[in-house]
C-alpha positions as CSV (number, residue, x, y, z in Angstrom):
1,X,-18.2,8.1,-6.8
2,X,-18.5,10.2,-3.3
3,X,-18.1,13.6,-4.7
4,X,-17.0,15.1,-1.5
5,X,-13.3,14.9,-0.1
6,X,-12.9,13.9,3.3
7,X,-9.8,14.8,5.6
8,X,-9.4,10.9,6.2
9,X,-10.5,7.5,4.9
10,X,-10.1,4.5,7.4
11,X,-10.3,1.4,5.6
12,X,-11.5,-1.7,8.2
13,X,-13.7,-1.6,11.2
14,X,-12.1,-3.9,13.9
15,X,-10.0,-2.5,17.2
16,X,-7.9,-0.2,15.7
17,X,-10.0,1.4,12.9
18,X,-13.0,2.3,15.0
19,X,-10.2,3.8,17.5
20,X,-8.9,5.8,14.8
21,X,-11.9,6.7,12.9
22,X,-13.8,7.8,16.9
23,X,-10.5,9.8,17.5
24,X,-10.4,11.5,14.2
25,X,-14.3,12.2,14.5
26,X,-14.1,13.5,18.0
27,X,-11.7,15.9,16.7
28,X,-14.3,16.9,14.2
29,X,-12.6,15.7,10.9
30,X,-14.1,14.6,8.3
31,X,-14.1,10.8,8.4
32,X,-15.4,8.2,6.2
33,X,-14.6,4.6,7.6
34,X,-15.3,1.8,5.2
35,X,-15.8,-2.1,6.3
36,X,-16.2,-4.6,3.9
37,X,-18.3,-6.9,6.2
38,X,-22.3,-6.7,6.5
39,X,-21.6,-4.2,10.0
40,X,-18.3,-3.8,12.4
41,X,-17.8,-7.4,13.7
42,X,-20.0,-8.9,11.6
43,X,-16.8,-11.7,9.9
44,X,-15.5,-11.8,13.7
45,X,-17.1,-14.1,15.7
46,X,-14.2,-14.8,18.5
47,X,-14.4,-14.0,21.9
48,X,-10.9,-12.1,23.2
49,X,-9.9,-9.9,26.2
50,X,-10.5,-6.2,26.5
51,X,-7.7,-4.2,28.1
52,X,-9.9,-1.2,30.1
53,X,-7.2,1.5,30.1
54,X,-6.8,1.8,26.9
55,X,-10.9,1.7,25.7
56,X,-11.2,4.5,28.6
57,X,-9.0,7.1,26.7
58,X,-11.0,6.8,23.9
59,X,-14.6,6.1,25.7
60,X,-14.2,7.1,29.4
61,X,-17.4,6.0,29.9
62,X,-17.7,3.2,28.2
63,X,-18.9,0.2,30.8
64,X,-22.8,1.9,31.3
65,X,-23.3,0.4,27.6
66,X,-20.5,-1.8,26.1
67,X,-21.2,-5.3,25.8
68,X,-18.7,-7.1,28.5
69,X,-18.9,-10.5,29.7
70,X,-17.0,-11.3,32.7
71,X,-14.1,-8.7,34.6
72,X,-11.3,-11.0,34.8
73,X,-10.4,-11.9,38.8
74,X,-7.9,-15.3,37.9
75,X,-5.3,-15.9,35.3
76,X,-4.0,-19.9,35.4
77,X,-0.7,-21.2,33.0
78,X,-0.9,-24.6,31.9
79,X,2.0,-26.3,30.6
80,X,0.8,-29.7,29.3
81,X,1.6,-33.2,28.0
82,X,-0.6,-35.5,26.4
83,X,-2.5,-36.1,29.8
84,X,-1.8,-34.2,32.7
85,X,-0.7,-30.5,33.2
86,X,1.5,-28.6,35.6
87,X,-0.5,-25.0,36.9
88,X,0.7,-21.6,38.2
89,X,-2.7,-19.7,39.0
90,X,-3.0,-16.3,40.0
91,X,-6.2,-14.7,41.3
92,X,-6.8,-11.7,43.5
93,X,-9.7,-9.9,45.0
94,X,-7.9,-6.8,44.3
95,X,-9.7,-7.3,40.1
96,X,-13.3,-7.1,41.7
97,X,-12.7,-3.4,41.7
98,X,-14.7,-0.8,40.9
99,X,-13.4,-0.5,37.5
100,X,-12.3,-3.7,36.6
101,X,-8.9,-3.6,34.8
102,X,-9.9,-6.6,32.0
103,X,-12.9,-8.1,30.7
104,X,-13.4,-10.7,28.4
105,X,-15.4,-10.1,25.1
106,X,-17.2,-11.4,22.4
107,X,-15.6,-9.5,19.2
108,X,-18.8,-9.6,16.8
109,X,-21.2,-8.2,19.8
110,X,-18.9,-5.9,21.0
111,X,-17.1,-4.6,17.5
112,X,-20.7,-3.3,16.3
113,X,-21.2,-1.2,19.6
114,X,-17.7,0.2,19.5
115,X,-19.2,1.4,15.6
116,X,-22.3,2.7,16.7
117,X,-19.5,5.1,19.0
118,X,-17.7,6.1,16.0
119,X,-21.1,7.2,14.2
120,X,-22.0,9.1,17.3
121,X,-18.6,10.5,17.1
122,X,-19.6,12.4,13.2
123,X,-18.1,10.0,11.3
124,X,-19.5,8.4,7.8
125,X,-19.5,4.5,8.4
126,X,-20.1,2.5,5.2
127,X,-20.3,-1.2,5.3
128,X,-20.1,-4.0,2.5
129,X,-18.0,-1.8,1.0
130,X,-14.6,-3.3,0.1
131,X,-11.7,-1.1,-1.1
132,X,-10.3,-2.7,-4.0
133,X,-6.9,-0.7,-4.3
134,X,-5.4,2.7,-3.2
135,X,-5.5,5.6,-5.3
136,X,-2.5,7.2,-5.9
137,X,-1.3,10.3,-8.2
138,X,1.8,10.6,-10.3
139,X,3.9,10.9,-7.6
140,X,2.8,8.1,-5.8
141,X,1.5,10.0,-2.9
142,X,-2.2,8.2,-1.8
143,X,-4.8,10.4,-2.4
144,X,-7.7,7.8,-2.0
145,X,-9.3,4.8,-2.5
146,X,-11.0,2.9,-4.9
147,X,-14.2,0.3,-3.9
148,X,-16.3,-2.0,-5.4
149,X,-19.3,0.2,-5.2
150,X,-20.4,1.6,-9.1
151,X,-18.1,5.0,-9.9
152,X,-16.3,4.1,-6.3
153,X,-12.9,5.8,-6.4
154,X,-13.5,8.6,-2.9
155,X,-10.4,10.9,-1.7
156,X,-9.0,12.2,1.1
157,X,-5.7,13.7,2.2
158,X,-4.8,10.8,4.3
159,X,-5.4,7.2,4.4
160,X,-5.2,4.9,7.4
161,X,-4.7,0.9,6.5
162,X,-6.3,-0.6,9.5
163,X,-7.3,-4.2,7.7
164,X,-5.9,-6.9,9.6
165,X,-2.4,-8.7,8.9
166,X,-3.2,-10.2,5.8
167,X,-4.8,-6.9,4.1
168,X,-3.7,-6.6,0.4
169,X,-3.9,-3.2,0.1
170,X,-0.9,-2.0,1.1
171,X,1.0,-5.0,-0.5
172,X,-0.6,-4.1,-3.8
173,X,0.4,-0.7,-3.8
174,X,3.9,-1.7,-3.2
175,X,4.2,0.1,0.3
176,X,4.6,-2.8,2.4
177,X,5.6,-6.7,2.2
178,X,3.0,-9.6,2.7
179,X,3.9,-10.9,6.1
180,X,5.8,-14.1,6.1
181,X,4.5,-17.3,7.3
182,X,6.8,-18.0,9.9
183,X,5.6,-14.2,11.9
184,X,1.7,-15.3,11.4
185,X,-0.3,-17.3,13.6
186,X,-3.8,-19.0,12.5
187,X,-5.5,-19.1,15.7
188,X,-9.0,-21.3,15.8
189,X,-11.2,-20.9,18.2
190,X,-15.0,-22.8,19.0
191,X,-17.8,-21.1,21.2
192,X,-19.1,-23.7,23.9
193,X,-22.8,-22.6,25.0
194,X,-23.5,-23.8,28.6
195,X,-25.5,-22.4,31.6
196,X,-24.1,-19.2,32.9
197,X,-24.6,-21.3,36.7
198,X,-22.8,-24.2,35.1
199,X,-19.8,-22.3,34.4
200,X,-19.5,-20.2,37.3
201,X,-19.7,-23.5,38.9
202,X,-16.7,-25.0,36.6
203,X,-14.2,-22.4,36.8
204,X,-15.0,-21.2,40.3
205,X,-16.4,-17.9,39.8
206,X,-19.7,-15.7,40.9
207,X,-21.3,-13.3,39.6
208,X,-19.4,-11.6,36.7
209,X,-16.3,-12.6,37.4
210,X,-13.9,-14.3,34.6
211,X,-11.0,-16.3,33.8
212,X,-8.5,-17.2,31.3
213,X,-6.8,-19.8,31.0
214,X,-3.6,-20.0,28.9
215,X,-2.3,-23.3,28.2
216,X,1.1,-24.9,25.9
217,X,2.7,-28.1,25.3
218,X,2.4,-30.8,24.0
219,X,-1.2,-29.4,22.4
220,X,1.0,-28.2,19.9
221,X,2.5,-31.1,18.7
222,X,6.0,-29.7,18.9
223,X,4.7,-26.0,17.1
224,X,5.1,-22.9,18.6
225,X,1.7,-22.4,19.3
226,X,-0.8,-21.8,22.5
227,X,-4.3,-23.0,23.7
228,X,-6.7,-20.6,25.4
229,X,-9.7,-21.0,27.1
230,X,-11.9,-17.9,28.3
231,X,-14.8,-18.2,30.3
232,X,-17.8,-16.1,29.4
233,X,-21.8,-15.7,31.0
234,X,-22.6,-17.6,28.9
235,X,-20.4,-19.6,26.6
236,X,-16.9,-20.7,27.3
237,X,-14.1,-19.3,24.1
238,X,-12.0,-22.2,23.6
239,X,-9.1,-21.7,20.9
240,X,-5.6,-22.8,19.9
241,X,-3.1,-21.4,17.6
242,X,0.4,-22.0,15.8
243,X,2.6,-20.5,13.3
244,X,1.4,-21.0,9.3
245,X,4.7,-21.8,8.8
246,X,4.5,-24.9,11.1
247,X,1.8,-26.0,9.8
248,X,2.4,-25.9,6.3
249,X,5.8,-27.9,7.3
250,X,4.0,-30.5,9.8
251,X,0.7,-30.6,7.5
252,X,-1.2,-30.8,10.7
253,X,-4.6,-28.9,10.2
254,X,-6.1,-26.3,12.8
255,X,-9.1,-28.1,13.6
256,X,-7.0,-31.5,14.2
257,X,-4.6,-29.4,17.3
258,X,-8.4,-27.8,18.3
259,X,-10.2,-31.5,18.8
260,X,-7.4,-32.9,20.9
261,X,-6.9,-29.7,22.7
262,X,-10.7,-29.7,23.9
263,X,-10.6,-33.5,24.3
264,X,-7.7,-33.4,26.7
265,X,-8.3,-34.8,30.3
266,X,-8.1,-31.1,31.7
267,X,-10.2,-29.8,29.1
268,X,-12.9,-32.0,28.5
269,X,-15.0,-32.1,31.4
270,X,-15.1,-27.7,31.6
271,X,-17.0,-28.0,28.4
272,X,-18.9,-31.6,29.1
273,X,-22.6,-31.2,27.6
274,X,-22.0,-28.0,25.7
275,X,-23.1,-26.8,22.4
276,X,-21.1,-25.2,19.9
277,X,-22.4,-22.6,18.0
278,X,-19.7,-20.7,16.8
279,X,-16.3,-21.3,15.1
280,X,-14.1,-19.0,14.1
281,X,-10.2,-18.7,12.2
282,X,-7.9,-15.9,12.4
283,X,-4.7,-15.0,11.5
284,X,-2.5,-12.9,14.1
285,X,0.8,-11.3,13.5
286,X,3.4,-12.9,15.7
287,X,6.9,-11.3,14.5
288,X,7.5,-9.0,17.2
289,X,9.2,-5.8,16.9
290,X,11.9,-7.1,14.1
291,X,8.0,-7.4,12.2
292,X,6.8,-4.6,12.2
293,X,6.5,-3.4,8.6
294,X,7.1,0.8,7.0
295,X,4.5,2.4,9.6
296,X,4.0,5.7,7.0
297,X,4.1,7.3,3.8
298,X,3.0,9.9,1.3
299,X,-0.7,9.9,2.6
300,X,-1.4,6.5,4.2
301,X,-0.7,5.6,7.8
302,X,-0.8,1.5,8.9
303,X,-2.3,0.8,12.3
304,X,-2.8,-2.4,14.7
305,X,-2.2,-5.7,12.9
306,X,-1.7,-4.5,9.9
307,X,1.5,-2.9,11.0
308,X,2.3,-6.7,12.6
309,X,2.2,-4.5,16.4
310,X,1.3,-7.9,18.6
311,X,3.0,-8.7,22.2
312,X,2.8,-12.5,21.2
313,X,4.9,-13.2,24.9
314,X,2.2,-11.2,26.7
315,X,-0.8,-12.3,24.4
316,X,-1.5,-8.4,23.8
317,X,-3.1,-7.5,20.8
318,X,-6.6,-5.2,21.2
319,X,-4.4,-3.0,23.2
320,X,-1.9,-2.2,20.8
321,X,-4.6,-1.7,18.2
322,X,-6.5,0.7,19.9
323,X,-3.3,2.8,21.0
324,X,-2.0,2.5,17.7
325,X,-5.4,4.1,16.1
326,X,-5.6,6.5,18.3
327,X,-2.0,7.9,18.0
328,X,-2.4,7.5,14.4
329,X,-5.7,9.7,14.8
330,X,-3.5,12.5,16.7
331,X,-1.0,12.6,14.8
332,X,-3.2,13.3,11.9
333,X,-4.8,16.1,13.8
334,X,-2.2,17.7,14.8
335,X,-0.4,17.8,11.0
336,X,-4.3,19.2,10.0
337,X,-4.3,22.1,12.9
338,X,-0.7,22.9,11.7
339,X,-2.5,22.9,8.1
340,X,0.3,21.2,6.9
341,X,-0.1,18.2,3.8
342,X,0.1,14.5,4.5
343,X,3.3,14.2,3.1
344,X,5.9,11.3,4.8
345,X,7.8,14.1,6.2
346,X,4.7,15.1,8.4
347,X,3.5,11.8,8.7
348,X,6.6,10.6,10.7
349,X,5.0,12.2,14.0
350,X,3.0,9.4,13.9
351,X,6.2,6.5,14.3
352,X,7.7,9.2,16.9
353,X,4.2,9.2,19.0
354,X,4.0,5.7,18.9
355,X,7.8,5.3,19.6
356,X,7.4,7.0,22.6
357,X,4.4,4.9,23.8
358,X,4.0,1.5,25.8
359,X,3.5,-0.4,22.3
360,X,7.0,0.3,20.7
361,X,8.6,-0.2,24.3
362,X,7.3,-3.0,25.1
363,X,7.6,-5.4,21.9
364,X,11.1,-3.9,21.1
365,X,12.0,-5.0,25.1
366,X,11.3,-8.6,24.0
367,X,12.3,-8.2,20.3
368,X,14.0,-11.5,20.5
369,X,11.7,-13.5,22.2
370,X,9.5,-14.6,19.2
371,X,12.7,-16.0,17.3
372,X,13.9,-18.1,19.9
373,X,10.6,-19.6,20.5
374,X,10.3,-20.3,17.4
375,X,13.4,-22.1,16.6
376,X,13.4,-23.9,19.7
377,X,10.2,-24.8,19.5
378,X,10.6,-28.6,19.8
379,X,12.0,-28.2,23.2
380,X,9.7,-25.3,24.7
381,X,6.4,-26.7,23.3
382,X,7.4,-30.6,23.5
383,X,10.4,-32.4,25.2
384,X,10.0,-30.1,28.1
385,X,6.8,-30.0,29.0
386,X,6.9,-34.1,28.9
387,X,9.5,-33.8,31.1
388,X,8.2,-32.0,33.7
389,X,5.3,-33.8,33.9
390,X,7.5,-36.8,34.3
391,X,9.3,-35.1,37.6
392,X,5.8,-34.4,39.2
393,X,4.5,-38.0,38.2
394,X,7.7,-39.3,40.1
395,X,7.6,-36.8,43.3
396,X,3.8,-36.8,43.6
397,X,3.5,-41.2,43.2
398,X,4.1,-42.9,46.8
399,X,4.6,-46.5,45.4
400,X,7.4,-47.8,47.7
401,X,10.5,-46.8,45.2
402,X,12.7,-45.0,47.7
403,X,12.8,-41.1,46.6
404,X,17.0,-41.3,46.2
405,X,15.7,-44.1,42.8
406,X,12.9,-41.7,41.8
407,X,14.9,-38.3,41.7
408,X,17.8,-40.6,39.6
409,X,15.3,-41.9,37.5
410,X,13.8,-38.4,36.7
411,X,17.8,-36.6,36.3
412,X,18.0,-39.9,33.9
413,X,15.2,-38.8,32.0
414,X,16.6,-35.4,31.3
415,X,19.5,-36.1,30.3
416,X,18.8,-39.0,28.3
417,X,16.0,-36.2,26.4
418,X,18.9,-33.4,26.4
419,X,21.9,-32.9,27.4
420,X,22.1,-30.5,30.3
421,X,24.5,-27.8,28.7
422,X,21.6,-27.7,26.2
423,X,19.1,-27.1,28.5
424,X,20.7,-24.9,30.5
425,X,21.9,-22.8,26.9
426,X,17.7,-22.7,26.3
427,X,17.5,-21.5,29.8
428,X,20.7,-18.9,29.6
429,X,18.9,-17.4,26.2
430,X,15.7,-17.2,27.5
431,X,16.7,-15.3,30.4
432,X,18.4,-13.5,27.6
433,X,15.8,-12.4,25.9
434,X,13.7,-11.6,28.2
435,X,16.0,-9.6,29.7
């Protein structure tokens, strides 16, 4: 056992624990982070998108040293049948600015650098170390953890639960439910190697500019799920991911929606002749506000997917972590300066702070979004997609049908797939929530 007490234990080492654990050392607590895997990013071998403004708060200086790819100048939105997709693309000049507003990322290179922060910071970083359950006293109030080192049970006044959205630790204590399968995604994603000139060339870039692509439809054979694709230097990220729920009920596998998804006729020939070196599973919380589990209690805190905080409409997730751990981190400090305990009561600035930040605000503006998708999911990720593809086969093919035959043929086709109050109810409760 660590004799010693320390003012805070951060158990995981991803987005959100290294941005609590940095914060909390910064502030020159006492901080021992522990991370089960051989270093910070060492189980995490995806590539994702880093959102700039909210690493700068933490790490103003960050881009002399972190590990970025490419600053992201495009975003395109596919929606796609089984051959073709429709596009809306967006790219500006304004991105290749001085401080670039998004990169993309490769989590296993960058997640180790954002640790070697956290140990400049002050703060004790111990790795394949795995916390086996919370330690609590008579009253129930956490006072530490336990791990699967020899003697490993280590204290602190508070501990933060920063370990991912299936972590069993606070479901084994009792303080929060195991998410449901219908609010968690399993996203897969491949690494495609290729010549940093061949993809520039591919995707229309130079020097280190990026793009993402986004992509749904038919991919997703009739789940509520979404392809990506992200290009890199060096390798493209190329990924797709649906509810568990969906596929326990469809008993489609991941892999199966990832082959056909990189062996579509828009996909195939951006990663023709490339080697895979890397593949990767991960579960994402996609519940939405109506998710998001008990945030605090008698001394434990739960930050970034572990407390289900996810914008699955604007495929936001690193940012929410990091703000989460950092105003977990504050709140912390400022209960410590006051020198009050870590009691719930005190603890609740935390849920206030982040209440009154853009992560709160956000996901409960589009609370209802992730249910509707979900239960309409057969229309949004299937029959319309087909359909609209249908409409541009028919306005796009010159064949010598007069276009008065052609525009009945494609009203004939939606209506004969859905009735047009129906649509127009998907439509008027979209709109809805959104709104």
């Amino acid at each position: 056992m660590i004799e010693e007490k320390f003012d805070a234990i951060v158990v995981g080492a991803g987005m959100a624990g290294n941005a609590a654990a940095l914060t909390l050392a910064q502030r020159g607590l006492k901080v021992l982070q522990l991370e089960r895997g051989e270093y910070s990013g060492s189980k995490n071998v995806q590539g994702a998108i880093l959102y700039a403004d909210m690493l700068e708060k933490l790490i103003p200086d960050f881009r002399e040293d972190a590990p970025l790819e490419r600053h992201l100048v495009e975003q395109r939105f596919w929606m796609m049948d089984d051959r073709s997709h429709v596009g809306l693309h967006y790219r500006s000049d304004d991105f290749n600015e001085e401080k670039p507003n998004r990169y993309t990322i490769i989590r296993a290179q960058f997640d180790k650098w954002f640790s070697s922060k956290v140990r400049e910071a002050g703060a004790t970083v111990l790795c394949e170390t795995t916390v086996t359950e919370l330690v609590q006293d008579a009253y129930g109030r956490v006072i530490g953890v336990r791990t699967d080192r020899e003697n490993g049970e280590i204290h602190a006044d508070v501990v933060v639960l920063a370990e991912g959205v299936n972590g069993l630790l606070g479901t084994r204590a009792g303080l929060r439910e195991r998410p449901e399968a219908d609010k968690v995604a399993l996203a897969v994603k491949e690494m495609h190697f290729l010549p940093r000139e061949t993809i520039e060339a591919r995707f229309n870039l130079k020097g280190d500019e990026g793009t993402v692509i986004e992509a749904a439809g038919t991919i997703s054979r009739g789940m509520t799920g979404m392809g990506f694709i992200y290009a890199n230097k060096e390798c493209v990220s190329l990924g797709i991911g649906c509810l568990v729920a969906d596929f326990q009920r469809t008993g489609e596998t991941p892999y199966g929606l990832l082959d056909r998804f990189k062996r579509h006729p828009s996909v195939a020939p951006l990663i023709e002749g490339s080697e895979v070196k890397e593949y990767s599973a991960h579960l994402i919380p996609e519940g939405g506000f109506k998710a998001i589990p008990q945030l605090y209690g008698e001394g434990w805190l739960v930050v970034g997917d572990a407390a289900a905080l996810n914008n699955a409409i604007h495929r936001e997730g690193s940012n929410l972590a990091m703000t989460s751990g950092r105003i977990a981190a504050e709140a912390i400090f400022q209960i410590k300066s006051r020198r009050d305990p870590m009691t719930a009561d005190n603890l609740a600035l935390y849920k206030k702070m982040l209440d009154g930040s853009f992560v709160i605000k956000d996901l409960k503006k589009y609370k209802d979004m992730p249910a509707l998708m979900h239960i309409q999911s057969q229309n949004f990720f299937l029959t319309y997609p087909q359909l609209v593809s249908k409409a541009m086969q028919n306005f796009l093919r010159v064949d010598g049908t007069p276009k008065v035959e052609k525009e009945r043929l494609t009203l004939r086709s939606f209506v004969r797939a859905r009735s047009w109050t129906g649509l127009f109810g998907d439509a008027f409760r979209l709109a809805r929530a959104w709104r």
